[in-house]
């Protein structure tokens, strides 16, 4: 759950305990709710799009970057979307 920084930490801890290698990380989760009349917030109190789209991904990358760097061909991929196109904003 990228909307909970504690959940991100728990996921990384559990993943590392299993001892699996990690060659790449693709960050593709996002929240986009421009027509909601009121903002929604993450478990940590951040506005949802900031908490999920940015802070959750940043923490996940930060906690895994040393493990990813051990790969022969390490990659961190951040996927954008059509929401970056101002012609599609509500």
mmCIF file of N, CA, C and O in Angstrom, residues 9-68:
data_model
loop_
_atom_site.group_PDB
_atom_site.id
_atom_site.type_symbol
_atom_site.label_atom_id
_atom_site.label_comp_id
_atom_site.label_asym_id
_atom_site.label_seq_id
_atom_site.Cartn_x
_atom_site.Cartn_y
_atom_site.Cartn_z
ATOM 1 N N UNK A 9 7.521 0.241 4.194
ATOM 2 C CA UNK A 9 8.652 -0.275 4.989
ATOM 3 C C UNK A 9 8.467 -1.765 5.312
ATOM 4 O O UNK A 9 9.415 -2.555 5.221
ATOM 5 N N UNK A 10 7.257 -2.154 5.694
ATOM 6 C CA UNK A 10 6.982 -3.556 6.009
ATOM 7 C C UNK A 10 7.176 -4.444 4.778
ATOM 8 O O UNK A 10 7.721 -5.543 4.877
ATOM 9 N N UNK A 11 6.724 -3.969 3.611
ATOM 10 C CA UNK A 11 6.911 -4.731 2.379
ATOM 11 C C UNK A 11 8.391 -4.955 2.094
ATOM 12 O O UNK A 11 8.816 -6.073 1.799
ATOM 13 N N UNK A 12 9.181 -3.883 2.186
ATOM 14 C CA UNK A 12 10.611 -3.996 1.894
ATOM 15 C C UNK A 12 11.287 -4.929 2.891
ATOM 16 O O UNK A 12 12.097 -5.779 2.510
ATOM 17 N N UNK A 13 10.956 -4.817 4.161
ATOM 18 C CA UNK A 13 11.527 -5.715 5.173
ATOM 19 C C UNK A 13 11.199 -7.171 4.848
ATOM 20 O O UNK A 13 12.074 -8.039 4.891
ATOM 21 N N UNK A 14 9.940 -7.446 4.511
ATOM 22 C CA UNK A 14 9.525 -8.813 4.193
ATOM 23 C C UNK A 14 10.224 -9.313 2.935
ATOM 24 O O UNK A 14 10.669 -10.467 2.878
ATOM 25 N N UNK A 15 10.344 -8.455 1.938
ATOM 26 C CA UNK A 15 11.011 -8.846 0.688
ATOM 27 C C UNK A 15 12.484 -9.167 0.942
ATOM 28 O O UNK A 15 12.999 -10.181 0.477
ATOM 29 N N UNK A 16 13.145 -8.318 1.693
ATOM 30 C CA UNK A 16 14.568 -8.540 1.967
ATOM 31 C C UNK A 16 14.795 -9.800 2.800
ATOM 32 O O UNK A 16 15.788 -10.504 2.598
ATOM 33 N N UNK A 17 13.890 -10.111 3.714
ATOM 34 C CA UNK A 17 14.025 -11.323 4.530
ATOM 35 C C UNK A 17 13.981 -12.585 3.670
ATOM 36 O O UNK A 17 14.583 -13.589 4.015
ATOM 37 N N UNK A 18 13.276 -12.527 2.558
ATOM 38 C CA UNK A 18 13.190 -13.692 1.671
ATOM 39 C C UNK A 18 14.487 -13.917 0.905
ATOM 40 O O UNK A 18 14.718 -14.997 0.386
ATOM 41 N N UNK A 19 15.314 -12.897 0.808
ATOM 42 C CA UNK A 19 16.615 -13.044 0.170
ATOM 43 C C UNK A 19 16.599 -13.067 -1.344
ATOM 44 O O UNK A 19 17.589 -13.460 -1.964
ATOM 45 N N UNK A 20 15.509 -12.674 -1.955
ATOM 46 C CA UNK A 20 15.446 -12.652 -3.409
ATOM 47 C C UNK A 20 16.268 -11.493 -3.961
ATOM 48 O O UNK A 20 16.250 -10.388 -3.405
ATOM 49 N N UNK A 21 16.950 -11.692 -5.081
ATOM 50 C CA UNK A 21 17.632 -10.559 -5.710
ATOM 51 C C UNK A 21 16.592 -9.661 -6.383
ATOM 52 O O UNK A 21 15.467 -10.087 -6.663
ATOM 53 N N UNK A 22 16.968 -8.440 -6.628
ATOM 54 C CA UNK A 22 16.090 -7.522 -7.350
ATOM 55 C C UNK A 22 16.936 -6.794 -8.392
ATOM 56 O O UNK A 22 17.942 -6.172 -8.065
ATOM 57 N N UNK A 23 16.555 -6.944 -9.636
ATOM 58 C CA UNK A 23 17.301 -6.349 -10.744
ATOM 59 C C UNK A 23 16.726 -5.016 -11.179
ATOM 60 O O UNK A 23 17.438 -4.158 -11.693
ATOM 61 N N UNK A 24 15.415 -4.871 -11.013
ATOM 62 C CA UNK A 24 14.756 -3.662 -11.490
ATOM 63 C C UNK A 24 13.521 -3.395 -10.647
ATOM 64 O O UNK A 24 12.950 -4.302 -10.042
ATOM 65 N N UNK A 25 13.123 -2.144 -10.641
ATOM 66 C CA UNK A 25 11.903 -1.735 -9.954
ATOM 67 C C UNK A 25 11.128 -0.836 -10.905
ATOM 68 O O UNK A 25 11.684 0.132 -11.440
ATOM 69 N N UNK A 26 9.878 -1.178 -11.141
ATOM 70 C CA UNK A 26 9.007 -0.364 -11.983
ATOM 71 C C UNK A 26 7.949 0.265 -11.081
ATOM 72 O O UNK A 26 7.180 -0.439 -10.437
ATOM 73 N N UNK A 27 7.937 1.587 -11.034
ATOM 74 C CA UNK A 27 6.949 2.320 -10.235
ATOM 75 C C UNK A 27 5.840 2.771 -11.173
ATOM 76 O O UNK A 27 6.044 3.660 -12.007
ATOM 77 N N UNK A 28 4.664 2.150 -11.025
ATOM 78 C CA UNK A 28 3.580 2.382 -11.964
ATOM 79 C C UNK A 28 2.251 2.679 -11.271
ATOM 80 O O UNK A 28 1.238 2.773 -11.930
ATOM 81 N N UNK A 29 2.233 2.798 -9.965
ATOM 82 C CA UNK A 29 0.983 3.075 -9.260
ATOM 83 C C UNK A 29 0.718 4.576 -9.255
ATOM 84 O O UNK A 29 1.647 5.373 -9.209
ATOM 85 N N UNK A 30 -0.539 4.936 -9.321
ATOM 86 C CA UNK A 30 -0.867 6.358 -9.289
ATOM 87 C C UNK A 30 -2.317 6.563 -8.871
ATOM 88 O O UNK A 30 -3.155 5.692 -9.063
ATOM 89 N N UNK A 31 -2.567 7.728 -8.337
ATOM 90 C CA UNK A 31 -3.913 8.170 -8.001
ATOM 91 C C UNK A 31 -4.122 9.492 -8.717
ATOM 92 O O UNK A 31 -3.250 10.371 -8.699
ATOM 93 N N UNK A 32 -5.255 9.623 -9.368
ATOM 94 C CA UNK A 32 -5.575 10.859 -10.081
ATOM 95 C C UNK A 32 -7.064 11.111 -9.904
ATOM 96 O O UNK A 32 -7.896 10.433 -10.498
ATOM 97 N N UNK A 33 -7.395 12.043 -9.048
ATOM 98 C CA UNK A 33 -8.801 12.302 -8.716
ATOM 99 C C UNK A 33 -9.127 13.796 -8.836
ATOM 100 O O UNK A 33 -9.546 14.424 -7.860
ATOM 101 N N UNK A 34 -8.988 14.368 -10.016
ATOM 102 C CA UNK A 34 -9.153 15.823 -10.134
ATOM 103 C C UNK A 34 -10.575 16.321 -9.945
ATOM 104 O O UNK A 34 -10.778 17.494 -9.659
ATOM 105 N N UNK A 35 -11.561 15.455 -10.082
ATOM 106 C CA UNK A 35 -12.941 15.917 -9.947
ATOM 107 C C UNK A 35 -13.529 15.682 -8.556
ATOM 108 O O UNK A 35 -14.675 16.051 -8.314
ATOM 109 N N UNK A 36 -12.768 15.067 -7.650
ATOM 110 C CA UNK A 36 -13.265 14.903 -6.289
ATOM 111 C C UNK A 36 -13.435 16.274 -5.646
ATOM 112 O O UNK A 36 -12.523 17.106 -5.701
ATOM 113 N N UNK A 37 -14.576 16.518 -5.023
ATOM 114 C CA UNK A 37 -14.803 17.843 -4.426
ATOM 115 C C UNK A 37 -13.906 18.127 -3.221
ATOM 116 O O UNK A 37 -13.600 19.278 -2.939
ATOM 117 N N UNK A 38 -13.485 17.082 -2.522
ATOM 118 C CA UNK A 38 -12.630 17.239 -1.357
ATOM 119 C C UNK A 38 -11.390 16.360 -1.533
ATOM 120 O O UNK A 38 -11.488 15.260 -2.066
ATOM 121 N N UNK A 39 -10.251 16.824 -1.078
ATOM 122 C CA UNK A 39 -9.045 15.997 -1.194
ATOM 123 C C UNK A 39 -9.120 14.781 -0.273
ATOM 124 O O UNK A 39 -9.789 14.809 0.759
ATOM 125 N N UNK A 40 -8.440 13.724 -0.667
ATOM 126 C CA UNK A 40 -8.323 12.556 0.205
ATOM 127 C C UNK A 40 -6.880 12.488 0.688
ATOM 128 O O UNK A 40 -5.976 13.071 0.080
ATOM 129 N N UNK A 41 -6.682 11.772 1.791
ATOM 130 C CA UNK A 41 -5.379 11.762 2.439
ATOM 131 C C UNK A 41 -4.918 10.336 2.702
ATOM 132 O O UNK A 41 -5.717 9.425 2.868
ATOM 133 N N UNK A 42 -3.612 10.166 2.760
ATOM 134 C CA UNK A 42 -3.026 8.868 3.064
ATOM 135 C C UNK A 42 -3.089 8.618 4.564
ATOM 136 O O UNK A 42 -3.426 9.504 5.348
ATOM 137 N N UNK A 43 -2.706 7.408 4.949
ATOM 138 C CA UNK A 43 -2.670 7.051 6.369
ATOM 139 C C UNK A 43 -1.721 7.955 7.151
ATOM 140 O O UNK A 43 -1.884 8.151 8.354
ATOM 141 N N UNK A 44 -0.723 8.534 6.446
ATOM 142 C CA UNK A 44 0.258 9.404 7.095
ATOM 143 C C UNK A 44 -0.145 10.878 7.068
ATOM 144 O O UNK A 44 0.595 11.729 7.542
ATOM 145 N N UNK A 45 -1.309 11.167 6.481
ATOM 146 C CA UNK A 45 -1.818 12.528 6.475
ATOM 147 C C UNK A 45 -1.426 13.376 5.271
ATOM 148 O O UNK A 45 -1.723 14.564 5.239
ATOM 149 N N UNK A 46 -0.792 12.778 4.278
ATOM 150 C CA UNK A 46 -0.438 13.519 3.062
ATOM 151 C C UNK A 46 -1.606 13.465 2.083
ATOM 152 O O UNK A 46 -2.349 12.482 2.043
ATOM 153 N N UNK A 47 -1.734 14.514 1.287
ATOM 154 C CA UNK A 47 -2.733 14.481 0.221
ATOM 155 C C UNK A 47 -2.447 13.241 -0.623
ATOM 156 O O UNK A 47 -1.297 12.913 -0.897
ATOM 157 N N UNK A 48 -3.483 12.501 -1.023
ATOM 158 C CA UNK A 48 -3.331 11.167 -1.613
ATOM 159 C C UNK A 48 -2.412 11.129 -2.831
ATOM 160 O O UNK A 48 -1.552 10.253 -2.925
ATOM 161 N N UNK A 49 -2.567 12.055 -3.766
ATOM 162 C CA UNK A 49 -1.729 11.969 -4.969
ATOM 163 C C UNK A 49 -0.258 12.213 -4.641
ATOM 164 O O UNK A 49 0.620 11.564 -5.207
ATOM 165 N N UNK A 50 0.031 13.086 -3.704
ATOM 166 C CA UNK A 50 1.423 13.334 -3.294
ATOM 167 C C UNK A 50 1.959 12.121 -2.535
ATOM 168 O O UNK A 50 3.055 11.631 -2.800
ATOM 169 N N UNK A 51 1.176 11.616 -1.604
ATOM 170 C CA UNK A 51 1.612 10.491 -0.788
ATOM 171 C C UNK A 51 1.831 9.212 -1.581
ATOM 172 O O UNK A 51 2.824 8.519 -1.387
ATOM 173 N N UNK A 52 0.915 8.910 -2.490
ATOM 174 C CA UNK A 52 0.984 7.667 -3.257
ATOM 175 C C UNK A 52 1.890 7.809 -4.475
ATOM 176 O O UNK A 52 2.791 7.003 -4.695
ATOM 177 N N UNK A 53 1.664 8.837 -5.270
ATOM 178 C CA UNK A 53 2.395 8.977 -6.535
ATOM 179 C C UNK A 53 3.851 9.368 -6.341
ATOM 180 O O UNK A 53 4.676 9.066 -7.207
ATOM 181 N N UNK A 54 4.156 10.043 -5.251
ATOM 182 C CA UNK A 54 5.518 10.553 -5.068
ATOM 183 C C UNK A 54 6.205 9.985 -3.827
ATOM 184 O O UNK A 54 7.240 9.335 -3.942
ATOM 185 N N UNK A 55 5.659 10.231 -2.650
ATOM 186 C CA UNK A 55 6.344 9.830 -1.423
ATOM 187 C C UNK A 55 6.439 8.315 -1.271
ATOM 188 O O UNK A 55 7.489 7.793 -0.880
ATOM 189 N N UNK A 56 5.364 7.603 -1.581
ATOM 190 C CA UNK A 56 5.396 6.138 -1.487
ATOM 191 C C UNK A 56 6.418 5.537 -2.439
ATOM 192 O O UNK A 56 7.200 4.661 -2.066
ATOM 193 N N UNK A 57 6.428 6.022 -3.678
ATOM 194 C CA UNK A 57 7.413 5.543 -4.652
ATOM 195 C C UNK A 57 8.836 5.916 -4.228
ATOM 196 O O UNK A 57 9.758 5.103 -4.356
ATOM 197 N N UNK A 58 9.023 7.134 -3.756
ATOM 198 C CA UNK A 58 10.360 7.559 -3.341
ATOM 199 C C UNK A 58 10.893 6.667 -2.225
ATOM 200 O O UNK A 58 12.031 6.202 -2.283
ATOM 201 N N UNK A 59 10.062 6.411 -1.221
ATOM 202 C CA UNK A 59 10.506 5.574 -0.106
ATOM 203 C C UNK A 59 10.815 4.160 -0.583
ATOM 204 O O UNK A 59 11.836 3.588 -0.201
ATOM 205 N N UNK A 60 9.961 3.604 -1.429
ATOM 206 C CA UNK A 60 10.198 2.263 -1.950
ATOM 207 C C UNK A 60 11.535 2.199 -2.691
ATOM 208 O O UNK A 60 12.348 1.302 -2.449
ATOM 209 N N UNK A 61 11.788 3.157 -3.568
ATOM 210 C CA UNK A 61 13.070 3.201 -4.293
ATOM 211 C C UNK A 61 14.235 3.374 -3.329
ATOM 212 O O UNK A 61 15.264 2.696 -3.448
ATOM 213 N N UNK A 62 14.088 4.288 -2.403
ATOM 214 C CA UNK A 62 15.159 4.567 -1.441
ATOM 215 C C UNK A 62 15.544 3.318 -0.644
ATOM 216 O O UNK A 62 16.727 3.034 -0.449
ATOM 217 N N UNK A 63 14.546 2.570 -0.200
ATOM 218 C CA UNK A 63 14.811 1.401 0.627
ATOM 219 C C UNK A 63 15.362 0.213 -0.168
ATOM 220 O O UNK A 63 15.976 -0.676 0.408
ATOM 221 N N UNK A 64 15.146 0.209 -1.478
ATOM 222 C CA UNK A 64 15.606 -0.916 -2.310
ATOM 223 C C UNK A 64 16.812 -0.582 -3.181
ATOM 224 O O UNK A 64 17.381 -1.480 -3.805
ATOM 225 N N UNK A 65 17.220 0.677 -3.232
ATOM 226 C CA UNK A 65 18.238 1.090 -4.198
ATOM 227 C C UNK A 65 19.565 0.355 -4.026
ATOM 228 O O UNK A 65 20.215 -0.011 -5.015
ATOM 229 N N UNK A 66 20.006 0.108 -2.809
ATOM 230 C CA UNK A 66 21.272 -0.607 -2.603
ATOM 231 C C UNK A 66 21.191 -2.038 -3.131
ATOM 232 O O UNK A 66 22.159 -2.546 -3.699
ATOM 233 N N UNK A 67 20.034 -2.672 -2.962
ATOM 234 C CA UNK A 67 19.851 -4.033 -3.461
ATOM 235 C C UNK A 67 19.777 -4.043 -4.988
ATOM 236 O O UNK A 67 20.333 -4.932 -5.635
ATOM 237 N N UNK A 68 19.087 -3.079 -5.562
ATOM 238 C CA UNK A 68 18.989 -2.983 -7.015
ATOM 239 C C UNK A 68 20.367 -2.730 -7.617
ATOM 240 O O UNK A 68 20.721 -3.286 -8.655
#
